[in-house]
PDB file of C-alpha atoms in Angstrom:
ATOM      1  CA  MET A   5      -5.803  26.478  29.537  1.00 50.00           C
ATOM      2  CA  SER A   6      -1.712  26.549  29.903  1.00 62.00           C
ATOM      3  CA  ILE A   7       0.540  29.107  29.687  1.00 86.00           C
ATOM      4  CA  MET A   8       2.408  29.054  26.038  1.00 93.00           C
ATOM      5  CA  LYS A   9       6.006  28.242  26.125  1.00 97.00           C
ATOM      6  CA  VAL A  10       8.649  28.986  23.793  1.00 98.00           C
ATOM      7  CA  TYR A  11      11.137  26.087  22.265  1.00 98.00           C
ATOM      8  CA  LYS A  12      14.023  26.434  20.304  1.00 97.00           C
ATOM      9  CA  VAL A  13      14.246  22.954  17.915  1.00 96.00           C
ATOM     10  CA  SER A  14      17.429  21.880  15.884  1.00 94.00           C
ATOM     11  CA  THR A  15      19.449  19.459  14.862  1.00 93.00           C
ATOM     12  CA  TYR A  16      22.832  18.881  16.805  1.00 94.00           C
ATOM     13  CA  THR A  17      25.998  18.389  13.923  1.00 88.00           C
ATOM     14  CA  ASP A  18      29.094  19.054  16.133  1.00 84.00           C
ATOM     15  CA  GLU A  19      28.727  22.935  15.938  1.00 88.00           C
ATOM     16  CA  SER A  20      29.155  23.688  19.462  1.00 91.00           C
ATOM     17  CA  GLU A  21      30.324  27.170  19.238  1.00 91.00           C
ATOM     18  CA  LEU A  22      27.238  28.049  17.479  1.00 90.00           C
ATOM     19  CA  THR A  23      24.956  26.129  19.349  1.00 93.00           C
ATOM     20  CA  ASP A  24      26.342  28.037  22.594  1.00 94.00           C
ATOM     21  CA  ILE A  25      26.006  31.175  20.999  1.00 92.00           C
ATOM     22  CA  ILE A  26      22.437  30.228  20.056  1.00 93.00           C
ATOM     23  CA  MET A  27      21.615  29.376  23.698  1.00 95.00           C
ATOM     24  CA  ASN A  28      23.050  32.284  24.842  1.00 94.00           C
ATOM     25  CA  GLU A  29      21.377  34.574  22.499  1.00 94.00           C
ATOM     26  CA  LEU A  30      17.825  32.854  23.268  1.00 96.00           C
ATOM     27  CA  ASP A  31      18.142  32.149  26.608  1.00 96.00           C
ATOM     28  CA  SER A  32      15.818  34.873  27.697  1.00 96.00           C
ATOM     29  CA  VAL A  33      13.418  34.091  25.573  1.00 96.00           C
ATOM     30  CA  VAL A  34      12.915  30.280  25.441  1.00 97.00           C
ATOM     31  CA  ASP A  35      11.527  27.668  28.029  1.00 97.00           C
ATOM     32  CA  GLY A  36      13.793  25.001  26.442  1.00 97.00           C
ATOM     33  CA  PHE A  37      16.150  23.750  23.837  1.00 97.00           C
ATOM     34  CA  ILE A  38      15.297  20.546  22.000  1.00 97.00           C
ATOM     35  CA  PHE A  39      18.558  19.250  20.250  1.00 96.00           C
ATOM     36  CA  LEU A  40      18.395  15.845  18.032  1.00 95.00           C
ATOM     37  CA  GLU A  41      21.667  14.201  17.089  1.00 95.00           C
ATOM     38  CA  ALA A  42      21.939  11.543  14.735  1.00 95.00           C
ATOM     39  CA  SER A  43      24.475   8.836  14.897  1.00 96.00           C
ATOM     40  CA  HIS A  44      25.436   9.510  10.964  1.00 95.00           C
ATOM     41  CA  THR A  45      25.199  12.465   8.623  1.00 93.00           C
ATOM     42  CA  TYR A  46      23.190  12.736   6.211  1.00 92.00           C
ATOM     43  CA  GLN A  47      25.444  11.165   3.959  1.00 93.00           C
ATOM     44  CA  MET A  48      25.073   8.398   6.442  1.00 94.00           C
ATOM     45  CA  ASP A  49      28.912   8.625   7.383  1.00 94.00           C
ATOM     46  CA  PRO A  50      29.121   7.347  11.010  1.00 94.00           C
ATOM     47  CA  ARG A  51      29.699  10.171  13.600  1.00 92.00           C
ATOM     48  CA  PRO A  52      33.568   9.597  14.993  1.00 90.00           C
ATOM     49  CA  GLU A  53      32.037  10.709  18.421  1.00 89.00           C
ATOM     50  CA  PHE A  54      28.471   9.797  18.995  1.00 92.00           C
ATOM     51  CA  PRO A  55      26.869  11.187  21.004  1.00 92.00           C
ATOM     52  CA  ALA A  56      29.274  14.257  21.075  1.00 92.00           C
ATOM     53  CA  PHE A  57      26.134  16.576  22.717  1.00 93.00           C
ATOM     54  CA  PRO A  58      28.252  18.956  25.286  1.00 94.00           C
ATOM     55  CA  PHE A  59      25.243  20.856  26.914  1.00 95.00           C
ATOM     56  CA  LYS A  60      23.466  20.156  29.905  1.00 94.00           C
ATOM     57  CA  GLY A  61      20.671  22.089  31.925  1.00 94.00           C
ATOM     58  CA  ASP A  62      17.108  22.350  33.146  1.00 95.00           C
ATOM     59  CA  LYS A  63      15.934  23.773  29.688  1.00 97.00           C
ATOM     60  CA  ILE A  64      18.124  21.351  27.383  1.00 97.00           C
ATOM     61  CA  PHE A  65      16.257  18.101  25.843  1.00 96.00           C
ATOM     62  CA  HIS A  66      18.807  16.081  23.932  1.00 96.00           C
ATOM     63  CA  ARG A  67      17.698  13.181  22.017  1.00 95.00           C
ATOM     64  CA  THR A  68      19.630  10.754  19.655  1.00 95.00           C
ATOM     65  CA  PHE A  69      18.390   9.175  16.692  1.00 95.00           C
ATOM     66  CA  THR A  70      20.052   5.912  15.529  1.00 95.00           C
ATOM     67  CA  ASP A  71      17.001   3.844  14.137  1.00 93.00           C
ATOM     68  CA  TYR A  72      17.802   4.194  10.325  1.00 94.00           C
ATOM     69  CA  PRO A  73      16.273   1.579   8.037  1.00 93.00           C
ATOM     70  CA  ALA A  74      18.199  -1.343   6.109  1.00 93.00           C
ATOM     71  CA  ASN A  75      18.264   0.857   3.043  1.00 94.00           C
ATOM     72  CA  ALA A  76      19.288   3.963   4.448  1.00 93.00           C
ATOM     73  CA  PHE A  77      22.889   3.546   2.710  1.00 93.00           C
ATOM     74  CA  ASP A  78      20.668   3.483  -0.442  1.00 94.00           C
ATOM     75  CA  LEU A  79      19.037   6.875   0.199  1.00 94.00           C
ATOM     76  CA  LYS A  80      19.803  10.430  -0.920  1.00 94.00           C
ATOM     77  CA  ALA A  81      20.728  13.048   1.867  1.00 92.00           C
ATOM     78  CA  ASP A  82      17.670  15.042   1.759  1.00 90.00           C
ATOM     79  CA  LYS A  83      15.912  11.801   2.600  1.00 91.00           C
ATOM     80  CA  ILE A  84      17.905  10.833   5.385  1.00 92.00           C
ATOM     81  CA  GLU A  85      17.783  14.479   6.739  1.00 91.00           C
ATOM     82  CA  GLU A  86      13.714  14.128   6.179  1.00 90.00           C
ATOM     83  CA  LEU A  87      14.083  10.631   8.338  1.00 91.00           C
ATOM     84  CA  VAL A  88      15.788  12.257  11.018  1.00 92.00           C
ATOM     85  CA  THR A  89      13.486  15.498  11.250  1.00 91.00           C
ATOM     86  CA  GLY A  90      10.513  13.347  11.258  1.00 91.00           C
ATOM     87  CA  GLN A  91      11.257  12.248  14.819  1.00 93.00           C
ATOM     88  CA  TYR A  92      10.116  15.893  16.051  1.00 93.00           C
ATOM     89  CA  ILE A  93       6.614  15.245  16.558  1.00 94.00           C
ATOM     90  CA  ASP A  94       7.045  12.319  18.793  1.00 94.00           C
ATOM     91  CA  ILE A  95       9.990  13.888  20.438  1.00 95.00           C
ATOM     92  CA  LEU A  96       7.931  17.490  21.462  1.00 96.00           C
ATOM     93  CA  THR A  97       4.976  14.765  22.248  1.00 96.00           C
ATOM     94  CA  GLU A  98       7.237  13.105  24.916  1.00 96.00           C
ATOM     95  CA  ILE A  99       8.638  16.078  26.383  1.00 95.00           C
ATOM     96  CA  GLY A 100       5.306  17.623  26.692  1.00 96.00           C
ATOM     97  CA  VAL A 101       4.923  20.494  24.120  1.00 97.00           C
ATOM     98  CA  GLN A 102       1.355  21.801  23.831  1.00 97.00           C
ATOM     99  CA  PRO A 103      -0.346  22.670  20.728  1.00 97.00           C
ATOM    100  CA  GLU A 104       0.067  26.421  21.413  1.00 97.00           C
ATOM    101  CA  ASP A 105       3.694  26.164  21.975  1.00 98.00           C
ATOM    102  CA  ILE A 106       5.720  28.167  19.726  1.00 98.00           C
ATOM    103  CA  LEU A 107       8.798  26.528  17.789  1.00 98.00           C
ATOM    104  CA  LEU A 108      11.918  28.230  16.711  1.00 97.00           C
ATOM    105  CA  TYR A 109      13.075  25.753  13.897  1.00 95.00           C
ATOM    106  CA  GLY A 110      16.189  26.360  12.399  1.00 93.00           C
ATOM    107  CA  ASP A 111      19.830  25.194  12.254  1.00 91.00           C
ATOM    108  CA  SER A 112      22.893  25.888  14.503  1.00 88.00           C
ATOM    109  CA  ASP A 113      24.243  28.401  11.675  1.00 90.00           C
ATOM    110  CA  GLU A 114      20.852  30.496  12.045  1.00 92.00           C
ATOM    111  CA  ILE A 115      21.249  33.036  15.033  1.00 93.00           C
ATOM    112  CA  PRO A 116      18.188  34.551  15.625  1.00 96.00           C
ATOM    113  CA  TYR A 117      18.076  38.187  17.271  1.00 96.00           C
ATOM    114  CA  THR A 118      16.195  38.127  20.474  1.00 96.00           C
ATOM    115  CA  GLU A 119      14.311  41.389  20.184  1.00 97.00           C
ATOM    116  CA  THR A 120      13.064  39.854  16.862  1.00 97.00           C
ATOM    117  CA  VAL A 121      11.577  36.791  18.372  1.00 97.00           C
ATOM    118  CA  LYS A 122      10.501  38.743  21.487  1.00 97.00           C
ATOM    119  CA  ALA A 123       8.294  40.896  19.186  1.00 97.00           C
ATOM    120  CA  LEU A 124       6.893  38.179  17.042  1.00 97.00           C
ATOM    121  CA  ILE A 125       5.818  35.637  19.800  1.00 97.00           C
ATOM    122  CA  PRO A 126       2.405  37.385  20.458  1.00 96.00           C
ATOM    123  CA  TYR A 127       1.531  37.171  16.842  1.00 96.00           C
ATOM    124  CA  VAL A 128       2.192  33.430  16.422  1.00 97.00           C
ATOM    125  CA  LYS A 129      -1.332  31.501  15.835  1.00 96.00           C
ATOM    126  CA  THR A 130      -2.240  28.192  14.566  1.00 96.00           C
ATOM    127  CA  GLY A 131      -1.428  28.006  10.926  1.00 95.00           C
ATOM    128  CA  ASP A 132       0.940  31.050  10.666  1.00 96.00           C
ATOM    129  CA  ILE A 133       4.609  30.196   9.639  1.00 96.00           C
ATOM    130  CA  TYR A 134       6.962  33.273   9.813  1.00 97.00           C
ATOM    131  CA  ALA A 135      10.600  33.372   8.322  1.00 96.00           C
ATOM    132  CA  LEU A 136      13.232  35.431   9.953  1.00 96.00           C
ATOM    133  CA  GLU A 137      15.152  37.153   7.599  1.00 95.00           C
ATOM    134  CA  MET A 138      18.709  37.102   8.362  1.00 94.00           C
ATOM    135  CA  ILE A 139      21.821  38.904   6.781  1.00 89.00           C
ATOM    136  CA  PHE A 140      23.751  36.303   5.171  1.00 86.00           C
ATOM    137  CA  CYS A 141      27.215  35.425   5.663  1.00 83.00           C
ATOM    138  CA  ASN A 142      29.552  33.331   3.684  1.00 76.00           C
ATOM    139  CA  TYR A 143      32.303  31.593   5.551  1.00 70.00           C
ATOM    140  CA  TRP A 144      33.149  34.398   7.674  1.00 66.00           C
ATOM    141  CA  ILE A 145      30.989  36.503   9.934  1.00 67.00           C
ATOM    142  CA  ASN A 146      32.644  39.626   8.201  1.00 72.00           C
ATOM    143  CA  CYS A 147      32.050  38.453   4.768  1.00 77.00           C
ATOM    144  CA  VAL A 148      28.379  39.550   4.402  1.00 79.00           C
ATOM    145  CA  SER A 149      26.297  38.531   0.995  1.00 77.00           C
ATOM    146  CA  PHE A 150      24.480  41.849   0.550  1.00 75.00           C
ATOM    147  CA  GLU A 151      22.906  40.146  -2.674  1.00 78.00           C
ATOM    148  CA  LYS A 152      20.667  37.551  -0.936  1.00 81.00           C
ATOM    149  CA  THR A 153      19.065  37.150   2.614  1.00 85.00           C
ATOM    150  CA  TRP A 154      18.596  34.081   4.424  1.00 90.00           C
ATOM    151  CA  THR A 155      14.662  33.119   5.394  1.00 92.00           C
ATOM    152  CA  GLN A 156      15.317  29.467   6.172  1.00 92.00           C
ATOM    153  CA  PHE A 157      14.608  29.803   9.975  1.00 94.00           C
ATOM    154  CA  LYS A 158      10.932  29.225  10.722  1.00 96.00           C
ATOM    155  CA  VAL A 159       8.889  30.433  13.663  1.00 97.00           C
ATOM    156  CA  PHE A 160       5.248  28.458  13.999  1.00 96.00           C
ATOM    157  CA  ASN A 161       3.528  26.840  16.760  1.00 97.00           C
ATOM    158  CA  PHE A 162       3.254  22.911  17.297  1.00 97.00           C
ATOM    159  CA  GLN A 163      -0.218  22.857  16.386  1.00 97.00           C
ATOM    160  CA  THR A 164       0.736  24.148  13.096  1.00 96.00           C
ATOM    161  CA  LEU A 165       3.201  21.133  12.656  1.00 95.00           C
ATOM    162  CA  LEU A 166       0.946  18.875  13.764  1.00 95.00           C
ATOM    163  CA  ASP A 167      -1.475  19.570  11.222  1.00 95.00           C
ATOM    164  CA  ILE A 168       0.881  19.989   8.382  1.00 93.00           C
ATOM    165  CA  GLY A 169       2.488  16.445   9.786  1.00 90.00           C
ATOM    166  CA  GLY A 170       5.741  14.853   9.004  1.00 85.00           C
ATOM    167  CA  SER A 171       9.289  16.254   9.181  1.00 86.00           C
ATOM    168  CA  PRO A 172       9.424  20.321   9.920  1.00 87.00           C
ATOM    169  CA  GLN A 173      12.692  20.419   7.965  1.00 85.00           C
ATOM    170  CA  GLU A 174      10.706  18.829   4.585  1.00 86.00           C
ATOM    171  CA  ASN A 175       7.123  20.198   5.213  1.00 85.00           C
ATOM    172  CA  ILE A 176       7.843  23.335   6.517  1.00 89.00           C
ATOM    173  CA  ARG A 177      11.166  24.816   6.203  1.00 84.00           C
ATOM    174  CA  LYS A 178      11.940  23.738   2.748  1.00 83.00           C
ATOM    175  CA  LYS A 179       8.115  24.129   0.960  1.00 83.00           C
ATOM    176  CA  ILE A 180       6.544  26.951   3.106  1.00 84.00           C
ATOM    177  CA  VAL A 181       8.091  30.629   2.803  1.00 85.00           C
ATOM    178  CA  GLY A 182       5.891  32.077   5.266  1.00 92.00           C
ATOM    179  CA  THR A 183       5.719  35.747   6.260  1.00 95.00           C
ATOM    180  CA  ILE A 184       8.876  37.314   6.070  1.00 95.00           C
ATOM    181  CA  VAL A 185       9.974  39.165   9.505  1.00 97.00           C
ATOM    182  CA  PRO A 186      12.991  41.585   8.919  1.00 96.00           C
ATOM    183  CA  ASN A 187      15.873  42.139  10.945  1.00 95.00           C
ATOM    184  CA  GLY A 188      15.872  38.109  11.988  1.00 95.00           C
ATOM    185  CA  GLY A 189      19.073  37.502  12.717  1.00 93.00           C
ATOM    186  CA  TRP A 190      22.604  35.962  10.845  1.00 88.00           C
ATOM    187  CA  HIS A 191      23.169  33.162   8.988  1.00 88.00           C
ATOM    188  CA  TRP A 192      26.574  31.668   8.936  1.00 79.00           C
TER     189      TRP A 192
END
C-alpha cells in the first residue's frame, strides 16, 4: 500500500496573485499542485496569452486544454466548464495520483486555511466529501459578507471522483454539499 498524498486541483484562469497565495498557504500540506489551463474562457473567448501559467517547480503539474468540439461556440458556459474540468480524471491518472490520494478541489479565489486542511486529512475516506466553509468576501478582502458563507471548496479522495465519474466541477462541486467543515478559509 502506498503512502497517501494530497493534491490541490484547480483550473488556472490568469489569477496569478491568488494562485501564488494558495501555493504558499498550502505548500506544507500538499504533495502537488495540479493546474488545468484552457485556451478559451468558458464563454469561448480566446485567451490573449495562452498558455499564461507563470509558475514552475517540482510540486507543480500544469496541463493545457485545447481540444474543443466543433459545436463549442454553441454551448453555454457551464457546459464548456464541464467539458474542460471533465479532463481531470485522465490528468490525475497520467500524473500517477492513487485512489486513496486526497484532492483539494477549488477555484483560485478560494483560499483554504492550512490548519483546517491538516486537521481534516486523516478523516477523508472513500465516499466522503467535505465542504470547507469559507468567509465570503465581495470584491475586496476587507468587504466581508456576514449574511452568507462559501462552501464550494471540496475535499475528497481520488477514488470518490472515480466512483462518481465525469467532471468534479459538475458532479461534486455543484451537486453535492458534503459535510461542512467550519473555519475553512476565505473566498474572494
